[in-house]
Amino acid sequence: MIALVRSEVMREPLSSRLLFPWWERRFTYGEYARFLDRLGGRVVVPMREFARGAGDLALRHDVDSRLESALELARLEARRGLRATYFVLHTAPYWDDPALLPRLRSLQELGHEVGFHNDLVTLQRVEGADARAVLSRELERLRGDGIEVVGAAAHGSPWCHRLGFHNNYVFAGWDEPRSGYPNRDVPEKLDPREFGLEYEAYHVPHDAYFSDSSFEDGRRAHPADFPLAPGRRTILLVHPDHWDSSAAAKWQRLGSKLARRVTRRD
């Protein structure tokens, strides 16, 4: 049975986006390490193994923009003998970085799984791309360099909210209607099996699901605050984008963001 707990992705409050160094001050690598230390009694596995029935806690990471932060979390997990799944986004800025494939191999060498963070319908709607061609090309690129990819996870692009579609609508069998996303038409439904995809993250059976995409009183939910009850098969989604070495590093990151925006306007 699938029981969704705090599973609905919420749009981030404006206050959180503008003042994330304050609201996310607990999202530091040191705090994440302390959180991981609490998982000693759980059987933590990547999503691939969880989907096959193993383990009682799956650690999932959607890497929307900061691959370097994902590697920091991955090292902390590996030091504790924990393995997770990192879904990498083919529309992210890091995708064109020459260091992408070596970094993904590093994730695998640490014992982690690499998955495909699906933004295919966004490319169809916004750029007129051929989803079949894009998926084939990107999976071939990853697998051709030794990256084993058998799982996908739909990306919640801002375009999804703006245009009312869900990225899972491109896949037959994973395309059930989603509340708030009425535009289900796509040029072609793709069969996941044709592309060697065994599972989709939102369709993996579980008892409980927690995500740091939820908010309380304008504050992003922290994994340490989730009631991870033993005996319940649980999926935990943690986005590496929100984690830094310190609170001061967050303010520096905000300053860099603002400087880039000013530069683009000029």
Coordinates of C-alpha atoms in Angstrom, one line a residue:
M1 CA 0.0 0.0 0.0
I2 CA 1.2 3.5 -0.8
A3 CA 0.5 6.0 2.1
L4 CA 1.6 9.5 1.3
V5 CA 2.8 11.5 4.3
R6 CA 3.8 15.1 3.6
S7 CA 4.2 14.1 0.0
E8 CA 2.6 17.0 -1.8
V9 CA 5.2 19.3 -3.2
M10 CA 4.5 22.9 -2.2
R11 CA 5.5 26.0 -4.0
E12 CA 8.2 27.7 -2.0
P13 CA 7.1 30.9 -0.2
L14 CA 8.6 34.1 -1.4
S15 CA 10.1 34.8 2.0
S16 CA 11.9 31.6 1.9
R17 CA 13.4 32.3 -1.5
L18 CA 14.6 35.8 -0.6
L19 CA 15.9 35.0 2.9
F20 CA 17.0 31.4 2.5
P21 CA 20.2 31.9 4.5
W22 CA 18.0 32.7 7.6
W23 CA 15.2 30.2 7.0
E24 CA 17.6 27.4 6.0
R25 CA 20.3 28.1 8.6
R26 CA 20.1 24.6 9.9
F27 CA 20.8 23.1 6.4
T28 CA 24.5 22.7 6.9
Y29 CA 26.7 19.6 6.2
G30 CA 27.4 19.3 9.9
E31 CA 23.7 19.1 10.7
Y32 CA 23.2 16.6 7.9
A33 CA 26.0 14.4 9.4
R34 CA 24.3 14.5 12.8
F35 CA 21.0 13.6 11.2
L36 CA 22.7 10.6 9.4
D37 CA 24.1 9.4 12.7
R38 CA 20.5 8.9 13.9
L39 CA 19.9 6.4 11.2
G40 CA 22.1 3.7 12.6
G41 CA 19.2 1.3 13.3
R42 CA 17.6 1.6 9.9
V43 CA 18.3 -0.5 6.8
V44 CA 19.1 2.4 4.4
V45 CA 19.2 1.6 0.7
P46 CA 19.1 3.4 -2.7
M47 CA 15.7 3.7 -4.4
R48 CA 16.5 0.9 -6.9
E49 CA 16.8 -1.6 -4.1
F50 CA 13.9 -0.2 -2.2
A51 CA 11.7 -0.6 -5.3
R52 CA 12.7 -4.2 -5.4
G53 CA 11.6 -4.7 -1.8
A54 CA 14.9 -4.3 0.2
G55 CA 15.5 -2.0 3.1
D56 CA 13.2 0.1 5.3
L57 CA 14.4 3.6 4.4
A58 CA 15.3 5.0 1.0
L59 CA 17.4 8.1 0.8
R60 CA 16.5 10.1 -2.4
H61 CA 18.2 13.2 -3.6
D62 CA 17.0 15.4 -6.5
V63 CA 20.0 17.3 -7.8
D64 CA 18.3 20.4 -9.3
S65 CA 21.3 22.7 -9.6
R66 CA 24.2 22.1 -7.2
L67 CA 26.1 18.9 -8.0
E68 CA 29.0 19.9 -5.8
S69 CA 26.6 19.9 -2.8
A70 CA 25.3 16.5 -3.8
L71 CA 28.9 15.1 -3.6
E72 CA 29.3 16.5 -0.1
L73 CA 26.2 14.8 1.1
A74 CA 27.3 11.6 -0.7
R75 CA 30.6 11.6 1.1
L76 CA 28.9 12.0 4.5
E77 CA 26.6 9.1 3.7
A78 CA 29.4 6.8 2.5
R79 CA 31.5 7.4 5.6
R80 CA 28.6 6.0 7.6
G81 CA 28.0 3.0 5.3
L82 CA 24.8 4.6 3.9
R83 CA 23.8 4.5 0.3
A84 CA 21.4 6.8 -1.5
T85 CA 20.0 7.7 -5.0
Y86 CA 21.0 10.9 -6.8
F87 CA 18.6 11.9 -9.6
V88 CA 20.5 14.2 -11.9
L89 CA 18.7 16.8 -14.0
H90 CA 19.4 16.9 -17.7
T91 CA 18.2 20.6 -17.9
A92 CA 20.5 21.8 -15.1
P93 CA 23.4 24.1 -15.7
Y94 CA 25.9 21.4 -14.5
W95 CA 24.7 19.1 -17.3
D96 CA 27.1 20.7 -19.8
D97 CA 30.0 20.8 -17.4
P98 CA 32.9 18.6 -18.7
A99 CA 33.3 17.3 -15.2
L100 CA 29.8 15.9 -15.1
L101 CA 30.6 12.3 -15.9
P102 CA 33.6 12.0 -13.6
R103 CA 31.5 13.4 -10.8
L104 CA 28.7 10.9 -11.5
R105 CA 31.2 8.1 -11.5
S106 CA 32.4 9.4 -8.1
L107 CA 28.9 9.0 -6.8
Q108 CA 28.7 5.4 -8.0
E109 CA 32.2 4.6 -6.6
L110 CA 30.9 5.8 -3.2
G111 CA 28.2 3.2 -3.4
H112 CA 25.3 5.4 -4.5
E113 CA 22.8 5.0 -7.3
V114 CA 22.5 7.6 -10.1
G115 CA 19.0 8.2 -11.6
F116 CA 17.4 10.3 -14.3
H117 CA 15.6 13.5 -13.1
N118 CA 13.0 13.7 -15.8
D119 CA 12.3 17.2 -17.3
L120 CA 11.2 15.9 -20.7
V121 CA 7.7 17.5 -20.9
T122 CA 9.3 20.9 -20.1
L123 CA 11.6 20.5 -23.1
Q124 CA 8.6 19.5 -25.3
R125 CA 6.4 22.4 -24.2
V126 CA 9.0 25.1 -24.0
E127 CA 11.6 24.2 -26.6
G128 CA 9.6 21.9 -28.9
A129 CA 12.1 19.1 -28.3
D130 CA 11.5 15.4 -29.2
A131 CA 11.3 13.6 -25.8
R132 CA 12.2 10.2 -27.3
A133 CA 15.4 11.6 -28.9
V134 CA 16.4 13.5 -25.8
L135 CA 15.9 10.6 -23.4
S136 CA 17.7 8.2 -25.8
R137 CA 20.7 10.6 -26.2
E138 CA 21.1 11.4 -22.5
L139 CA 20.8 7.8 -21.3
E140 CA 23.3 6.7 -23.9
R141 CA 25.7 9.4 -22.7
L142 CA 25.4 8.3 -19.1
R143 CA 25.5 4.6 -19.7
G144 CA 28.2 4.9 -22.3
D145 CA 30.5 6.2 -19.5
G146 CA 29.6 3.5 -17.1
I147 CA 26.8 5.2 -15.2
E148 CA 24.1 2.6 -14.5
V149 CA 20.7 4.2 -14.8
V150 CA 17.5 2.2 -14.1
G151 CA 15.3 4.8 -12.3
A152 CA 13.6 8.1 -13.0
A153 CA 12.0 10.8 -11.0
A154 CA 9.9 13.6 -12.4
H155 CA 11.3 17.1 -11.9
G156 CA 8.9 19.8 -10.6
S157 CA 10.0 22.5 -13.0
P158 CA 8.6 26.0 -12.5
W159 CA 7.1 25.5 -16.0
C160 CA 5.0 22.7 -14.6
H161 CA 3.1 25.1 -12.4
R162 CA 3.0 27.8 -15.0
L163 CA 1.7 25.7 -17.8
G164 CA -0.2 23.0 -15.8
F165 CA 1.7 19.8 -16.9
H166 CA 3.5 17.1 -15.0
N167 CA 6.8 15.6 -16.3
N168 CA 5.5 12.1 -15.7
Y169 CA 2.8 12.5 -18.4
V170 CA 5.4 11.5 -21.0
F171 CA 5.6 7.9 -19.7
A172 CA 2.9 5.3 -20.3
G173 CA 2.0 3.8 -17.0
W174 CA 3.3 6.7 -14.9
D175 CA 0.9 9.2 -16.4
E176 CA -2.1 9.2 -14.1
P177 CA -3.8 12.6 -13.7
R178 CA -2.3 14.8 -11.0
S179 CA -4.2 17.5 -9.2
G180 CA -3.2 21.0 -10.4
Y181 CA -1.7 19.7 -13.6
P182 CA -4.6 19.4 -16.1
N183 CA -2.6 19.5 -19.4
R184 CA -1.8 15.9 -20.0
D185 CA -1.4 15.9 -23.8
V186 CA 2.0 14.9 -25.1
P187 CA 3.0 14.0 -28.7
E188 CA 4.1 10.5 -27.8
K189 CA 3.8 8.2 -24.7
L190 CA 7.1 6.5 -24.0
D191 CA 7.4 3.0 -22.6
P192 CA 9.9 3.1 -19.7
R193 CA 10.9 -0.5 -20.4
E194 CA 12.1 0.4 -23.9
F195 CA 14.6 2.7 -22.2
G196 CA 15.7 0.3 -19.5
L197 CA 13.9 2.2 -16.8
E198 CA 12.6 -0.1 -14.0
Y199 CA 10.9 2.3 -11.7
E200 CA 9.7 5.9 -11.2
A201 CA 10.4 7.4 -7.8
Y202 CA 6.9 8.7 -7.1
H203 CA 5.4 5.2 -8.0
V204 CA 7.5 3.1 -5.6
P205 CA 5.3 1.5 -2.9
H206 CA 6.0 2.9 0.6
D207 CA 4.3 3.5 4.0
A208 CA 5.6 7.0 4.6
Y209 CA 7.1 9.7 2.5
F210 CA 8.8 12.9 3.7
S211 CA 10.3 15.7 1.6
D212 CA 12.1 19.0 2.3
S213 CA 9.9 20.5 -0.3
S214 CA 7.3 21.0 2.4
F215 CA 7.1 24.1 4.5
E216 CA 5.8 25.1 7.9
D217 CA 5.3 28.7 8.8
G218 CA 7.4 29.7 5.8
R219 CA 10.3 27.5 6.9
R220 CA 11.6 24.6 4.8
A221 CA 11.1 21.2 6.6
H222 CA 14.3 19.8 7.9
P223 CA 14.9 16.0 7.7
A224 CA 15.9 15.9 11.4
D225 CA 12.3 17.0 12.3
F226 CA 10.5 14.2 10.4
P227 CA 9.0 11.4 12.5
L228 CA 10.9 8.5 10.9
A229 CA 9.2 5.7 12.8
P230 CA 10.9 2.3 12.7
G231 CA 8.9 -0.5 11.1
R232 CA 7.5 1.7 8.3
R233 CA 9.0 1.6 4.9
T234 CA 9.9 5.2 4.3
I235 CA 11.2 7.3 1.4
L236 CA 13.0 10.5 2.4
L237 CA 13.7 13.2 -0.2
V238 CA 16.5 15.7 0.5
H239 CA 17.5 18.3 -2.1
P240 CA 21.3 18.9 -2.0
D241 CA 20.7 22.5 -3.3
H242 CA 19.8 23.7 0.2
W243 CA 22.9 22.6 2.0
D244 CA 26.1 24.5 2.7
S245 CA 29.2 24.3 4.9
S246 CA 27.9 27.0 7.2
A247 CA 25.3 29.7 7.7
A248 CA 27.9 32.2 6.5
A249 CA 28.4 30.3 3.3
K250 CA 24.6 30.6 2.6
W251 CA 24.9 34.4 2.8
Q252 CA 27.8 34.3 0.4
R253 CA 25.7 32.1 -2.0
L254 CA 22.8 34.6 -1.8
G255 CA 25.3 37.5 -2.6
S256 CA 26.6 35.6 -5.6
K257 CA 23.0 35.0 -6.8
L258 CA 22.1 38.6 -6.6
A259 CA 25.3 39.7 -8.3
R260 CA 24.6 37.3 -11.2
R261 CA 21.1 38.8 -11.6
V262 CA 22.4 42.3 -11.6
T263 CA 25.0 41.3 -14.2
R264 CA 22.4 39.7 -16.5
R265 CA 20.3 42.8 -16.3
D266 CA 23.2 45.0 -17.4

